[in-house]
Amino acid sequence: MTSLNSDVAWDDFNPREYNRRNYLFRHPDDEEILSLVRDHFSDHFRKYSGRLGSGIDVGTGPNLYPALALLPWCDSITLLERSLSNVAYLREQRDSYEGMWDKFWDVLCKEEAYRTLGVDPRERFREAIDVRKGNIFDLGRGVERWDIGTMFFVAESITESLDQFRLGVASFMTALKPGAPFAAAFMENSKGYYVDGREFPATSVRKEDVGSALQGYADGANIYRLGTPDDLRDGYTGMIVAYGRRNG
């Protein structure tokens, strides 16, 4: 039986155990993803100068580095998260995030816009971040739209249904304004994952599935497969990064 997003007890997700297993150390695949996203956003804003009004990270979970990648470009950043336990973690981190995230900020600071932010990143984070409890599938139904967006390891990591994966990608893209820069990352061929003894679902997707899901929302998006066997953690075969601009 296929496990759907609504079947999962997301409020039981343990954010600190997840981070201990995944982000306590900076893995080469995360560094490569961050470098691509950093360069994409920096290149975009060299062409289109000025800071944007609003950014969104969809399905943040307990992972702060997508929000850090948005920090120089937004007056406000919405962290949209369904799980109550993750929402509580994010609200704790908003005031002064843990030192474990500094090593990811260091990767971003290889680009001038991050390095010369002008204020301490924790202060900027505290001022910009709005943690919002919400469901990815409701995004496209509202009228609110954002100027820039990220979605890391979400659409394929909340369901076993390929249709729901596609709907998740579509909901993320629909939430962006025409021309908005975006970046998204996906686990390739994920088999699902365990956090603190609890099993959570995943959809097995490949580069072609990501391209198909983005079709019509971001024609000409850059899509890359990353990762070597020595870099990867258990449960998937690689990572897929997609970035570009929302269609007009």
JSON list of N, CA and C in Angstrom, two decimals, residues 13-56:
[
{"chain": "A", "resi": 13, "resn": "PHE", "atom": "N", "xyz": [8.06, 13.78, 14.34]},
{"chain": "A", "resi": 13, "resn": "PHE", "atom": "CA", "xyz": [9.41, 13.89, 13.76]},
{"chain": "A", "resi": 13, "resn": "PHE", "atom": "C", "xyz": [10.35, 14.50, 14.81]},
{"chain": "A", "resi": 14, "resn": "ASN", "atom": "N", "xyz": [11.54, 13.90, 14.96]},
{"chain": "A", "resi": 14, "resn": "ASN", "atom": "CA", "xyz": [12.51, 14.36, 15.94]},
{"chain": "A", "resi": 14, "resn": "ASN", "atom": "C", "xyz": [13.58, 15.21, 15.24]},
{"chain": "A", "resi": 15, "resn": "PRO", "atom": "N", "xyz": [13.49, 16.53, 15.31]},
{"chain": "A", "resi": 15, "resn": "PRO", "atom": "CA", "xyz": [14.41, 17.37, 14.55]},
{"chain": "A", "resi": 15, "resn": "PRO", "atom": "C", "xyz": [15.86, 17.27, 15.01]},
{"chain": "A", "resi": 16, "resn": "ARG", "atom": "N", "xyz": [16.09, 17.14, 16.28]},
{"chain": "A", "resi": 16, "resn": "ARG", "atom": "CA", "xyz": [17.48, 17.10, 16.75]},
{"chain": "A", "resi": 16, "resn": "ARG", "atom": "C", "xyz": [18.17, 15.80, 16.39]},
{"chain": "A", "resi": 17, "resn": "GLU", "atom": "N", "xyz": [17.43, 14.69, 16.41]},
{"chain": "A", "resi": 17, "resn": "GLU", "atom": "CA", "xyz": [18.02, 13.42, 15.98]},
{"chain": "A", "resi": 17, "resn": "GLU", "atom": "C", "xyz": [18.30, 13.46, 14.48]},
{"chain": "A", "resi": 18, "resn": "TYR", "atom": "N", "xyz": [17.38, 14.05, 13.71]},
{"chain": "A", "resi": 18, "resn": "TYR", "atom": "CA", "xyz": [17.59, 14.17, 12.26]},
{"chain": "A", "resi": 18, "resn": "TYR", "atom": "C", "xyz": [18.86, 14.98, 11.97]},
{"chain": "A", "resi": 19, "resn": "ASN", "atom": "N", "xyz": [19.02, 16.10, 12.66]},
{"chain": "A", "resi": 19, "resn": "ASN", "atom": "CA", "xyz": [20.20, 16.93, 12.43]},
{"chain": "A", "resi": 19, "resn": "ASN", "atom": "C", "xyz": [21.48, 16.26, 12.90]},
{"chain": "A", "resi": 20, "resn": "ARG", "atom": "N", "xyz": [21.38, 15.52, 13.99]},
{"chain": "A", "resi": 20, "resn": "ARG", "atom": "CA", "xyz": [22.57, 14.80, 14.46]},
{"chain": "A", "resi": 20, "resn": "ARG", "atom": "C", "xyz": [23.06, 13.81, 13.41]},
{"chain": "A", "resi": 21, "resn": "ARG", "atom": "N", "xyz": [22.14, 13.18, 12.73]},
{"chain": "A", "resi": 21, "resn": "ARG", "atom": "CA", "xyz": [22.49, 12.19, 11.72]},
{"chain": "A", "resi": 21, "resn": "ARG", "atom": "C", "xyz": [22.91, 12.81, 10.40]},
{"chain": "A", "resi": 22, "resn": "ASN", "atom": "N", "xyz": [22.42, 14.01, 10.11]},
{"chain": "A", "resi": 22, "resn": "ASN", "atom": "CA", "xyz": [22.61, 14.56, 8.76]},
{"chain": "A", "resi": 22, "resn": "ASN", "atom": "C", "xyz": [23.45, 15.83, 8.67]},
{"chain": "A", "resi": 23, "resn": "TYR", "atom": "N", "xyz": [23.41, 16.68, 9.70]},
{"chain": "A", "resi": 23, "resn": "TYR", "atom": "CA", "xyz": [24.04, 18.00, 9.57]},
{"chain": "A", "resi": 23, "resn": "TYR", "atom": "C", "xyz": [25.04, 18.34, 10.65]},
{"chain": "A", "resi": 24, "resn": "LEU", "atom": "N", "xyz": [25.33, 17.39, 11.53]},
{"chain": "A", "resi": 24, "resn": "LEU", "atom": "CA", "xyz": [26.33, 17.65, 12.56]},
{"chain": "A", "resi": 24, "resn": "LEU", "atom": "C", "xyz": [27.69, 17.92, 11.92]},
{"chain": "A", "resi": 25, "resn": "PHE", "atom": "N", "xyz": [27.95, 17.22, 10.81]},
{"chain": "A", "resi": 25, "resn": "PHE", "atom": "CA", "xyz": [29.15, 17.46, 10.02]},
{"chain": "A", "resi": 25, "resn": "PHE", "atom": "C", "xyz": [28.72, 17.92, 8.62]},
{"chain": "A", "resi": 26, "resn": "ARG", "atom": "N", "xyz": [29.57, 18.67, 7.97]},
{"chain": "A", "resi": 26, "resn": "ARG", "atom": "CA", "xyz": [29.26, 19.17, 6.63]},
{"chain": "A", "resi": 26, "resn": "ARG", "atom": "C", "xyz": [29.72, 18.13, 5.60]},
{"chain": "A", "resi": 27, "resn": "HIS", "atom": "N", "xyz": [28.75, 17.50, 4.95]},
{"chain": "A", "resi": 27, "resn": "HIS", "atom": "CA", "xyz": [29.07, 16.48, 3.97]},
{"chain": "A", "resi": 27, "resn": "HIS", "atom": "C", "xyz": [29.40, 17.11, 2.62]},
{"chain": "A", "resi": 28, "resn": "PRO", "atom": "N", "xyz": [30.22, 16.45, 1.81]},
{"chain": "A", "resi": 28, "resn": "PRO", "atom": "CA", "xyz": [30.59, 17.01, 0.51]},
{"chain": "A", "resi": 28, "resn": "PRO", "atom": "C", "xyz": [29.39, 17.28, -0.39]},
{"chain": "A", "resi": 29, "resn": "ASP", "atom": "N", "xyz": [28.34, 16.43, -0.32]},
{"chain": "A", "resi": 29, "resn": "ASP", "atom": "CA", "xyz": [27.18, 16.65, -1.19]},
{"chain": "A", "resi": 29, "resn": "ASP", "atom": "C", "xyz": [26.44, 17.92, -0.79]},
{"chain": "A", "resi": 30, "resn": "ASP", "atom": "N", "xyz": [26.31, 18.19, 0.50]},
{"chain": "A", "resi": 30, "resn": "ASP", "atom": "CA", "xyz": [25.68, 19.43, 0.94]},
{"chain": "A", "resi": 30, "resn": "ASP", "atom": "C", "xyz": [26.50, 20.65, 0.52]},
{"chain": "A", "resi": 31, "resn": "GLU", "atom": "N", "xyz": [27.80, 20.54, 0.63]},
{"chain": "A", "resi": 31, "resn": "GLU", "atom": "CA", "xyz": [28.66, 21.66, 0.23]},
{"chain": "A", "resi": 31, "resn": "GLU", "atom": "C", "xyz": [28.53, 21.95, -1.26]},
{"chain": "A", "resi": 32, "resn": "GLU", "atom": "N", "xyz": [28.44, 20.89, -2.05]},
{"chain": "A", "resi": 32, "resn": "GLU", "atom": "CA", "xyz": [28.30, 21.09, -3.50]},
{"chain": "A", "resi": 32, "resn": "GLU", "atom": "C", "xyz": [26.96, 21.71, -3.85]},
{"chain": "A", "resi": 33, "resn": "ILE", "atom": "N", "xyz": [25.91, 21.25, -3.19]},
{"chain": "A", "resi": 33, "resn": "ILE", "atom": "CA", "xyz": [24.59, 21.83, -3.42]},
{"chain": "A", "resi": 33, "resn": "ILE", "atom": "C", "xyz": [24.58, 23.31, -3.04]},
{"chain": "A", "resi": 34, "resn": "LEU", "atom": "N", "xyz": [25.09, 23.62, -1.86]},
{"chain": "A", "resi": 34, "resn": "LEU", "atom": "CA", "xyz": [25.11, 25.01, -1.40]},
{"chain": "A", "resi": 34, "resn": "LEU", "atom": "C", "xyz": [25.90, 25.91, -2.34]},
{"chain": "A", "resi": 35, "resn": "SER", "atom": "N", "xyz": [27.00, 25.38, -2.86]},
{"chain": "A", "resi": 35, "resn": "SER", "atom": "CA", "xyz": [27.83, 26.17, -3.78]},
{"chain": "A", "resi": 35, "resn": "SER", "atom": "C", "xyz": [27.06, 26.50, -5.06]},
{"chain": "A", "resi": 36, "resn": "LEU", "atom": "N", "xyz": [26.35, 25.52, -5.60]},
{"chain": "A", "resi": 36, "resn": "LEU", "atom": "CA", "xyz": [25.55, 25.76, -6.81]},
{"chain": "A", "resi": 36, "resn": "LEU", "atom": "C", "xyz": [24.45, 26.78, -6.55]},
{"chain": "A", "resi": 37, "resn": "VAL", "atom": "N", "xyz": [23.76, 26.63, -5.44]},
{"chain": "A", "resi": 37, "resn": "VAL", "atom": "CA", "xyz": [22.65, 27.53, -5.11]},
{"chain": "A", "resi": 37, "resn": "VAL", "atom": "C", "xyz": [23.18, 28.94, -4.86]},
{"chain": "A", "resi": 38, "resn": "ARG", "atom": "N", "xyz": [24.24, 29.04, -4.09]},
{"chain": "A", "resi": 38, "resn": "ARG", "atom": "CA", "xyz": [24.89, 30.34, -3.82]},
{"chain": "A", "resi": 38, "resn": "ARG", "atom": "C", "xyz": [25.26, 31.06, -5.11]},
{"chain": "A", "resi": 39, "resn": "ASP", "atom": "N", "xyz": [25.89, 30.34, -6.02]},
{"chain": "A", "resi": 39, "resn": "ASP", "atom": "CA", "xyz": [26.33, 30.96, -7.27]},
{"chain": "A", "resi": 39, "resn": "ASP", "atom": "C", "xyz": [25.15, 31.34, -8.15]},
{"chain": "A", "resi": 40, "resn": "HIS", "atom": "N", "xyz": [24.11, 30.50, -8.15]},
{"chain": "A", "resi": 40, "resn": "HIS", "atom": "CA", "xyz": [22.91, 30.81, -8.94]},
{"chain": "A", "resi": 40, "resn": "HIS", "atom": "C", "xyz": [22.26, 32.11, -8.46]},
{"chain": "A", "resi": 41, "resn": "PHE", "atom": "N", "xyz": [22.03, 32.22, -7.17]},
{"chain": "A", "resi": 41, "resn": "PHE", "atom": "CA", "xyz": [21.39, 33.43, -6.65]},
{"chain": "A", "resi": 41, "resn": "PHE", "atom": "C", "xyz": [22.29, 34.65, -6.85]},
{"chain": "A", "resi": 42, "resn": "SER", "atom": "N", "xyz": [23.59, 34.50, -6.62]},
{"chain": "A", "resi": 42, "resn": "SER", "atom": "CA", "xyz": [24.51, 35.63, -6.79]},
{"chain": "A", "resi": 42, "resn": "SER", "atom": "C", "xyz": [24.55, 36.08, -8.24]},
{"chain": "A", "resi": 43, "resn": "ASP", "atom": "N", "xyz": [24.59, 35.14, -9.17]},
{"chain": "A", "resi": 43, "resn": "ASP", "atom": "CA", "xyz": [24.59, 35.49, -10.60]},
{"chain": "A", "resi": 43, "resn": "ASP", "atom": "C", "xyz": [23.29, 36.18, -10.98]},
{"chain": "A", "resi": 44, "resn": "HIS", "atom": "N", "xyz": [22.17, 35.69, -10.46]},
{"chain": "A", "resi": 44, "resn": "HIS", "atom": "CA", "xyz": [20.87, 36.29, -10.77]},
{"chain": "A", "resi": 44, "resn": "HIS", "atom": "C", "xyz": [20.84, 37.74, -10.33]},
{"chain": "A", "resi": 45, "resn": "PHE", "atom": "N", "xyz": [21.30, 38.01, -9.12]},
{"chain": "A", "resi": 45, "resn": "PHE", "atom": "CA", "xyz": [21.18, 39.37, -8.60]},
{"chain": "A", "resi": 45, "resn": "PHE", "atom": "C", "xyz": [22.26, 40.31, -9.11]},
{"chain": "A", "resi": 46, "resn": "ARG", "atom": "N", "xyz": [23.28, 39.76, -9.76]},
{"chain": "A", "resi": 46, "resn": "ARG", "atom": "CA", "xyz": [24.21, 40.63, -10.47]},
{"chain": "A", "resi": 46, "resn": "ARG", "atom": "C", "xyz": [23.53, 41.20, -11.72]},
{"chain": "A", "resi": 47, "resn": "LYS", "atom": "N", "xyz": [22.61, 40.43, -12.29]},
{"chain": "A", "resi": 47, "resn": "LYS", "atom": "CA", "xyz": [21.87, 40.88, -13.47]},
{"chain": "A", "resi": 47, "resn": "LYS", "atom": "C", "xyz": [20.67, 41.73, -13.09]},
{"chain": "A", "resi": 48, "resn": "TYR", "atom": "N", "xyz": [20.03, 41.37, -11.97]},
{"chain": "A", "resi": 48, "resn": "TYR", "atom": "CA", "xyz": [18.82, 42.06, -11.54]},
{"chain": "A", "resi": 48, "resn": "TYR", "atom": "C", "xyz": [19.08, 42.61, -10.14]},
{"chain": "A", "resi": 49, "resn": "SER", "atom": "N", "xyz": [19.63, 43.80, -10.08]},
{"chain": "A", "resi": 49, "resn": "SER", "atom": "CA", "xyz": [20.16, 44.35, -8.83]},
{"chain": "A", "resi": 49, "resn": "SER", "atom": "C", "xyz": [19.04, 44.68, -7.84]},
{"chain": "A", "resi": 50, "resn": "GLY", "atom": "N", "xyz": [19.42, 44.71, -6.58]},
{"chain": "A", "resi": 50, "resn": "GLY", "atom": "CA", "xyz": [18.47, 45.07, -5.53]},
{"chain": "A", "resi": 50, "resn": "GLY", "atom": "C", "xyz": [17.98, 43.87, -4.76]},
{"chain": "A", "resi": 51, "resn": "ARG", "atom": "N", "xyz": [17.66, 44.11, -3.50]},
{"chain": "A", "resi": 51, "resn": "ARG", "atom": "CA", "xyz": [17.15, 43.03, -2.65]},
{"chain": "A", "resi": 51, "resn": "ARG", "atom": "C", "xyz": [15.65, 42.89, -2.85]},
{"chain": "A", "resi": 52, "resn": "LEU", "atom": "N", "xyz": [15.18, 41.67, -2.86]},
{"chain": "A", "resi": 52, "resn": "LEU", "atom": "CA", "xyz": [13.76, 41.41, -3.06]},
{"chain": "A", "resi": 52, "resn": "LEU", "atom": "C", "xyz": [12.99, 41.54, -1.75]},
{"chain": "A", "resi": 53, "resn": "GLY", "atom": "N", "xyz": [11.68, 41.61, -1.88]},
{"chain": "A", "resi": 53, "resn": "GLY", "atom": "CA", "xyz": [10.84, 41.73, -0.70]},
{"chain": "A", "resi": 53, "resn": "GLY", "atom": "C", "xyz": [10.71, 40.44, 0.07]},
{"chain": "A", "resi": 54, "resn": "SER", "atom": "N", "xyz": [10.35, 39.35, -0.61]},
{"chain": "A", "resi": 54, "resn": "SER", "atom": "CA", "xyz": [9.93, 38.16, 0.12]},
{"chain": "A", "resi": 54, "resn": "SER", "atom": "C", "xyz": [10.56, 36.89, -0.43]},
{"chain": "A", "resi": 55, "resn": "GLY", "atom": "N", "xyz": [10.97, 36.02, 0.49]},
{"chain": "A", "resi": 55, "resn": "GLY", "atom": "CA", "xyz": [11.48, 34.71, 0.11]},
{"chain": "A", "resi": 55, "resn": "GLY", "atom": "C", "xyz": [10.74, 33.63, 0.88]},
{"chain": "A", "resi": 56, "resn": "ILE", "atom": "N", "xyz": [10.77, 32.41, 0.35]},
{"chain": "A", "resi": 56, "resn": "ILE", "atom": "CA", "xyz": [10.15, 31.28, 1.04]},
{"chain": "A", "resi": 56, "resn": "ILE", "atom": "C", "xyz": [11.02, 30.05, 0.91]}
]
